[in-house]
PDB file of C-alpha atoms in Angstrom:
ATOM      1  CA  UNK A 297     -15.656 -10.706 -13.485  1.00 46.00           C
ATOM      2  CA  UNK A 298     -12.578 -12.040 -11.871  1.00 47.00           C
ATOM      3  CA  UNK A 299     -12.363 -15.362 -10.349  1.00 43.00           C
ATOM      4  CA  UNK A 300     -12.936 -14.132  -6.657  1.00 43.00           C
ATOM      5  CA  UNK A 301     -15.759 -11.999  -7.587  1.00 38.00           C
ATOM      6  CA  UNK A 302     -17.380 -15.101  -9.344  1.00 35.00           C
ATOM      7  CA  UNK A 303     -16.787 -17.244  -6.361  1.00 36.00           C
ATOM      8  CA  UNK A 304     -18.106 -14.587  -3.971  1.00 35.00           C
ATOM      9  CA  UNK A 305     -21.270 -14.066  -6.338  1.00 37.00           C
ATOM     10  CA  UNK A 306     -21.953 -17.700  -6.393  1.00 33.00           C
ATOM     11  CA  UNK A 307     -21.774 -18.220  -2.588  1.00 35.00           C
ATOM     12  CA  UNK A 308     -24.078 -15.253  -2.152  1.00 35.00           C
ATOM     13  CA  UNK A 309     -26.536 -16.529  -4.707  1.00 34.00           C
ATOM     14  CA  UNK A 310     -26.771 -20.065  -3.152  1.00 34.00           C
ATOM     15  CA  UNK A 311     -27.193 -18.519   0.269  1.00 35.00           C
ATOM     16  CA  UNK A 312     -23.982 -19.764   1.685  1.00 37.00           C
ATOM     17  CA  UNK A 313     -22.761 -16.419   2.661  1.00 41.00           C
ATOM     18  CA  UNK A 314     -19.131 -15.330   3.467  1.00 40.00           C
ATOM     19  CA  UNK A 315     -17.128 -17.295   6.004  1.00 39.00           C
ATOM     20  CA  UNK A 316     -15.247 -15.655   8.973  1.00 41.00           C
ATOM     21  CA  UNK A 317     -12.026 -15.939   6.829  1.00 42.00           C
ATOM     22  CA  UNK A 318     -13.677 -14.047   3.773  1.00 45.00           C
ATOM     23  CA  UNK A 319     -15.080 -11.456   6.098  1.00 42.00           C
ATOM     24  CA  UNK A 320     -11.532 -10.833   7.877  1.00 49.00           C
ATOM     25  CA  UNK A 321      -9.991 -10.412   4.524  1.00 52.00           C
ATOM     26  CA  UNK A 322     -12.513  -7.573   3.716  1.00 79.00           C
ATOM     27  CA  UNK A 323     -11.652  -6.102   6.783  1.00 89.00           C
ATOM     28  CA  UNK A 324      -8.016  -5.695   5.562  1.00 96.00           C
ATOM     29  CA  UNK A 325      -8.700  -4.709   1.807  1.00 97.00           C
ATOM     30  CA  UNK A 326      -7.832  -1.236   0.924  1.00 98.00           C
ATOM     31  CA  UNK A 327      -8.804   0.530  -2.159  1.00 98.00           C
ATOM     32  CA  UNK A 328      -6.435   3.302  -3.289  1.00 98.00           C
ATOM     33  CA  UNK A 329      -8.001   5.235  -6.190  1.00 98.00           C
ATOM     34  CA  UNK A 330      -5.730   7.298  -8.866  1.00 98.00           C
ATOM     35  CA  UNK A 331      -6.669   9.405 -11.748  1.00 98.00           C
ATOM     36  CA  UNK A 332      -6.080   6.133 -13.887  1.00 98.00           C
ATOM     37  CA  UNK A 333      -8.202   3.728 -11.654  1.00 98.00           C
ATOM     38  CA  UNK A 334      -8.208   1.618  -8.565  1.00 98.00           C
ATOM     39  CA  UNK A 335      -5.505  -0.348  -6.765  1.00 98.00           C
ATOM     40  CA  UNK A 336      -6.752  -2.967  -4.533  1.00 97.00           C
ATOM     41  CA  UNK A 337      -4.216  -3.971  -1.513  1.00 98.00           C
ATOM     42  CA  UNK A 338      -4.696  -6.875   0.836  1.00 98.00           C
ATOM     43  CA  UNK A 339      -3.210  -5.724   4.230  1.00 98.00           C
ATOM     44  CA  UNK A 340      -1.300  -8.347   6.084  1.00 98.00           C
ATOM     45  CA  UNK A 341      -1.881  -7.979   9.958  1.00 97.00           C
ATOM     46  CA  UNK A 342      -0.593 -11.476  10.502  1.00 97.00           C
ATOM     47  CA  UNK A 343       3.031 -10.208   9.686  1.00 98.00           C
ATOM     48  CA  UNK A 344       2.812  -6.504  10.610  1.00 98.00           C
ATOM     49  CA  UNK A 345      -0.071  -5.791  13.089  1.00 98.00           C
ATOM     50  CA  UNK A 346       1.239  -2.581  14.397  1.00 98.00           C
ATOM     51  CA  UNK A 347       1.867  -1.061  10.841  1.00 98.00           C
ATOM     52  CA  UNK A 348      -1.575  -2.313   9.619  1.00 98.00           C
ATOM     53  CA  UNK A 349      -3.182  -0.641  12.541  1.00 98.00           C
ATOM     54  CA  UNK A 350      -1.594   2.468  11.804  1.00 98.00           C
ATOM     55  CA  UNK A 351      -2.406   2.503   8.119  1.00 98.00           C
ATOM     56  CA  UNK A 352      -6.082   1.698   8.989  1.00 97.00           C
ATOM     57  CA  UNK A 353      -6.280   4.435  11.437  1.00 98.00           C
ATOM     58  CA  UNK A 354      -4.752   6.998   8.924  1.00 98.00           C
ATOM     59  CA  UNK A 355      -6.894   5.761   6.086  1.00 98.00           C
ATOM     60  CA  UNK A 356      -9.981   6.108   8.262  1.00 96.00           C
ATOM     61  CA  UNK A 357      -9.008   9.698   9.057  1.00 97.00           C
ATOM     62  CA  UNK A 358      -8.633  10.425   5.287  1.00 98.00           C
ATOM     63  CA  UNK A 359      -5.066  11.278   5.649  1.00 98.00           C
ATOM     64  CA  UNK A 360      -3.854   9.835   2.375  1.00 98.00           C
ATOM     65  CA  UNK A 361      -6.560  11.456   0.192  1.00 98.00           C
ATOM     66  CA  UNK A 362      -4.704  13.900  -2.066  1.00 98.00           C
ATOM     67  CA  UNK A 363      -1.104  12.919  -1.153  1.00 98.00           C
ATOM     68  CA  UNK A 364       1.514  12.747  -3.942  1.00 98.00           C
ATOM     69  CA  UNK A 365       3.547   9.649  -5.260  1.00 98.00           C
ATOM     70  CA  UNK A 366       6.603  11.915  -4.441  1.00 97.00           C
ATOM     71  CA  UNK A 367       9.382   9.192  -5.369  1.00 97.00           C
ATOM     72  CA  UNK A 368       8.848   6.751  -8.208  1.00 98.00           C
ATOM     73  CA  UNK A 369      11.656   4.875  -9.550  1.00 97.00           C
ATOM     74  CA  UNK A 370      11.021   2.949 -12.745  1.00 96.00           C
ATOM     75  CA  UNK A 371      11.255  -0.823 -12.138  1.00 96.00           C
ATOM     76  CA  UNK A 372      11.733  -0.315  -8.454  1.00 97.00           C
ATOM     77  CA  UNK A 373       9.076   1.310  -6.321  1.00 98.00           C
ATOM     78  CA  UNK A 374       6.346   4.216  -6.098  1.00 98.00           C
ATOM     79  CA  UNK A 375       6.330   5.779  -2.714  1.00 98.00           C
ATOM     80  CA  UNK A 376       3.612   7.995  -1.130  1.00 98.00           C
ATOM     81  CA  UNK A 377       2.290   9.041   2.243  1.00 98.00           C
ATOM     82  CA  UNK A 378       4.172  12.212   2.950  1.00 98.00           C
ATOM     83  CA  UNK A 379       1.851  15.290   3.630  1.00 97.00           C
ATOM     84  CA  UNK A 380       4.730  17.397   2.732  1.00 96.00           C
ATOM     85  CA  UNK A 381       5.225  15.683  -0.627  1.00 94.00           C
ATOM     86  CA  UNK A 382       8.903  15.562  -0.337  1.00 94.00           C
ATOM     87  CA  UNK A 383       9.764  12.387   1.698  1.00 94.00           C
ATOM     88  CA  UNK A 384      10.726  14.129   4.995  1.00 95.00           C
ATOM     89  CA  UNK A 385       7.135  14.217   6.361  1.00 96.00           C
ATOM     90  CA  UNK A 386       4.670  11.990   8.427  1.00 97.00           C
ATOM     91  CA  UNK A 387       1.589  11.785  10.263  1.00 98.00           C
ATOM     92  CA  UNK A 388       1.096  13.196  13.897  1.00 97.00           C
ATOM     93  CA  UNK A 389       0.909   9.584  15.179  1.00 98.00           C
ATOM     94  CA  UNK A 390       3.999   7.956  16.730  1.00 97.00           C
ATOM     95  CA  UNK A 391       6.496   6.066  14.693  1.00 98.00           C
ATOM     96  CA  UNK A 392       6.196   2.373  14.643  1.00 97.00           C
ATOM     97  CA  UNK A 393       8.915  -0.292  15.732  1.00 97.00           C
ATOM     98  CA  UNK A 394      10.103  -2.396  12.864  1.00 98.00           C
ATOM     99  CA  UNK A 395       7.988  -5.607  12.253  1.00 98.00           C
ATOM    100  CA  UNK A 396      10.490  -7.355   9.694  1.00 98.00           C
ATOM    101  CA  UNK A 397       9.296 -10.838   8.441  1.00 97.00           C
ATOM    102  CA  UNK A 398      10.291 -13.400   6.080  1.00 97.00           C
ATOM    103  CA  UNK A 399       8.039 -11.833   3.423  1.00 97.00           C
ATOM    104  CA  UNK A 400       9.706 -11.300   0.057  1.00 98.00           C
ATOM    105  CA  UNK A 401       9.557  -7.823  -1.567  1.00 98.00           C
ATOM    106  CA  UNK A 402       8.466  -8.646  -5.043  1.00 98.00           C
ATOM    107  CA  UNK A 403       6.500  -6.729  -7.751  1.00 98.00           C
ATOM    108  CA  UNK A 404       3.197  -5.783  -5.816  1.00 98.00           C
ATOM    109  CA  UNK A 405       4.339  -6.010  -2.415  1.00 98.00           C
ATOM    110  CA  UNK A 406       3.597  -2.902  -0.377  1.00 98.00           C
ATOM    111  CA  UNK A 407       6.119  -1.951   2.331  1.00 98.00           C
ATOM    112  CA  UNK A 408       6.625   0.946   4.853  1.00 98.00           C
ATOM    113  CA  UNK A 409       9.194   3.673   4.090  1.00 98.00           C
ATOM    114  CA  UNK A 410      11.481   4.617   6.819  1.00 97.00           C
ATOM    115  CA  UNK A 411      14.671   6.532   7.503  1.00 95.00           C
ATOM    116  CA  UNK A 412      17.913   4.857   8.270  1.00 95.00           C
ATOM    117  CA  UNK A 413      16.473   4.164  11.753  1.00 97.00           C
ATOM    118  CA  UNK A 414      14.582   0.656  11.266  1.00 96.00           C
ATOM    119  CA  UNK A 415      11.901   1.953  13.894  1.00 97.00           C
ATOM    120  CA  UNK A 416      11.019   5.124  11.921  1.00 97.00           C
ATOM    121  CA  UNK A 417       8.130   4.094   9.830  1.00 98.00           C
ATOM    122  CA  UNK A 418       5.090   6.334  10.279  1.00 98.00           C
ATOM    123  CA  UNK A 419       2.749   6.916   7.203  1.00 98.00           C
ATOM    124  CA  UNK A 420       4.989   6.612   4.234  1.00 98.00           C
ATOM    125  CA  UNK A 421       4.720   3.469   2.052  1.00 98.00           C
ATOM    126  CA  UNK A 422       5.622   2.127  -1.128  1.00 98.00           C
ATOM    127  CA  UNK A 423       4.552  -0.253  -3.898  1.00 98.00           C
ATOM    128  CA  UNK A 424       7.242  -2.326  -5.557  1.00 98.00           C
ATOM    129  CA  UNK A 425       7.084  -2.080  -9.297  1.00 98.00           C
ATOM    130  CA  UNK A 426       9.617  -4.813  -9.636  1.00 98.00           C
ATOM    131  CA  UNK A 427      11.240  -7.617  -7.355  1.00 98.00           C
ATOM    132  CA  UNK A 428      13.309  -5.951  -4.736  1.00 98.00           C
ATOM    133  CA  UNK A 429      15.013  -8.651  -2.724  1.00 97.00           C
ATOM    134  CA  UNK A 430      17.652  -6.373  -1.276  1.00 97.00           C
ATOM    135  CA  UNK A 431      14.808  -5.009   0.908  1.00 98.00           C
ATOM    136  CA  UNK A 432      13.977  -8.497   2.216  1.00 98.00           C
ATOM    137  CA  UNK A 433      14.319  -8.427   6.240  1.00 96.00           C
ATOM    138  CA  UNK A 434      15.222  -4.772   6.012  1.00 97.00           C
ATOM    139  CA  UNK A 435      11.827  -3.192   5.591  1.00 98.00           C
ATOM    140  CA  UNK A 436       8.400  -3.993   6.833  1.00 98.00           C
ATOM    141  CA  UNK A 437       5.948  -5.449   4.538  1.00 98.00           C
ATOM    142  CA  UNK A 438       2.360  -4.670   5.084  1.00 98.00           C
ATOM    143  CA  UNK A 439       0.488  -5.988   2.074  1.00 98.00           C
ATOM    144  CA  UNK A 440       0.226  -7.021  -1.365  1.00 98.00           C
ATOM    145  CA  UNK A 441      -1.559  -5.503  -4.436  1.00 98.00           C
ATOM    146  CA  UNK A 442      -4.272  -7.885  -5.636  1.00 97.00           C
ATOM    147  CA  UNK A 443      -5.624  -5.969  -8.274  1.00 97.00           C
ATOM    148  CA  UNK A 444      -4.728  -2.951 -10.412  1.00 98.00           C
ATOM    149  CA  UNK A 445      -1.027  -3.424 -10.905  1.00 98.00           C
ATOM    150  CA  UNK A 446      -1.633  -1.926 -14.439  1.00 98.00           C
ATOM    151  CA  UNK A 447      -2.756   1.156 -12.650  1.00 98.00           C
ATOM    152  CA  UNK A 448       0.277   1.124 -10.343  1.00 98.00           C
ATOM    153  CA  UNK A 449       2.359   0.821 -13.674  1.00 98.00           C
ATOM    154  CA  UNK A 450       0.722   4.043 -14.777  1.00 98.00           C
ATOM    155  CA  UNK A 451       1.832   6.127 -11.983  1.00 98.00           C
ATOM    156  CA  UNK A 452       3.980   8.910 -13.136  1.00 97.00           C
ATOM    157  CA  UNK A 453       7.818   8.049 -12.782  1.00 97.00           C
ATOM    158  CA  UNK A 454      10.725  10.337 -11.968  1.00 95.00           C
ATOM    159  CA  UNK A 455      12.623  11.470 -14.953  1.00 94.00           C
ATOM    160  CA  UNK A 456      16.104   9.551 -15.485  1.00 89.00           C
ATOM    161  CA  UNK A 457      18.475  10.753 -13.223  1.00 88.00           C
ATOM    162  CA  UNK A 458      16.240  12.833 -10.862  1.00 91.00           C
ATOM    163  CA  UNK A 459      17.670  12.888  -7.526  1.00 92.00           C
ATOM    164  CA  UNK A 460      16.244  10.304  -5.207  1.00 91.00           C
ATOM    165  CA  UNK A 461      13.536   9.433  -7.664  1.00 94.00           C
ATOM    166  CA  UNK A 462      11.841  12.679  -7.086  1.00 95.00           C
ATOM    167  CA  UNK A 463       8.908  13.344  -9.397  1.00 95.00           C
ATOM    168  CA  UNK A 464       8.064  16.771 -11.054  1.00 94.00           C
ATOM    169  CA  UNK A 465       4.179  17.358 -10.968  1.00 96.00           C
ATOM    170  CA  UNK A 466       3.435  13.939  -9.466  1.00 97.00           C
ATOM    171  CA  UNK A 467       0.264  11.757  -9.756  1.00 98.00           C
ATOM    172  CA  UNK A 468      -1.738  11.674  -6.439  1.00 98.00           C
ATOM    173  CA  UNK A 469      -3.894   9.388  -4.246  1.00 98.00           C
ATOM    174  CA  UNK A 470      -7.532  10.617  -5.323  1.00 98.00           C
ATOM    175  CA  UNK A 471      -8.985   8.713  -2.340  1.00 98.00           C
ATOM    176  CA  UNK A 472      -7.888   5.828  -0.181  1.00 98.00           C
ATOM    177  CA  UNK A 473     -10.508   3.842   1.828  1.00 97.00           C
ATOM    178  CA  UNK A 474     -11.068   0.481   3.576  1.00 96.00           C
ATOM    179  CA  UNK A 475     -13.378  -1.867   1.805  1.00 94.00           C
ATOM    180  CA  UNK A 476     -15.178  -2.572   5.014  1.00 85.00           C
ATOM    181  CA  UNK A 477     -18.311  -0.513   4.797  1.00 56.00           C
ATOM    182  CA  UNK A 478     -18.355  -0.006   1.221  1.00 52.00           C
TER     183      UNK A 478
END
């Protein structure tokens, strides 16, 4: 049992219940299941409310279930969220205007992928496999992996020299869900 689970279990066993802040955190917790296990992501609506809202909508629709990690560059990032599976697709929802913040792109940061247009994020996102400070202030950070980086590290990487980090026979999201209601 990790520290947070222990604290929550103790609070519940003593009848203290969860504070409003703890409940709000659960409203922004995402479970991303892969063949190798679960990745838990804490969304950050305080820095990217429009992006988080769109992600939650898509998750609620089951949009991400079965999508490929089509671009995975060792030491950099793992990208998914494209229904075409090649980096050119998105959802039927409108693109989202950039919500750049002072959040740092470090190992475990979840950011929105986009084209050269800063206001083109839609459904694709990436998880940083290593620190990527060159993305700071250039991409919208939407969350942070709070558990399961060992699972993220197991996502199949592109072969060395593969164009754009394209992965052959990529791993997929088995299921992506919001913790609320689980």
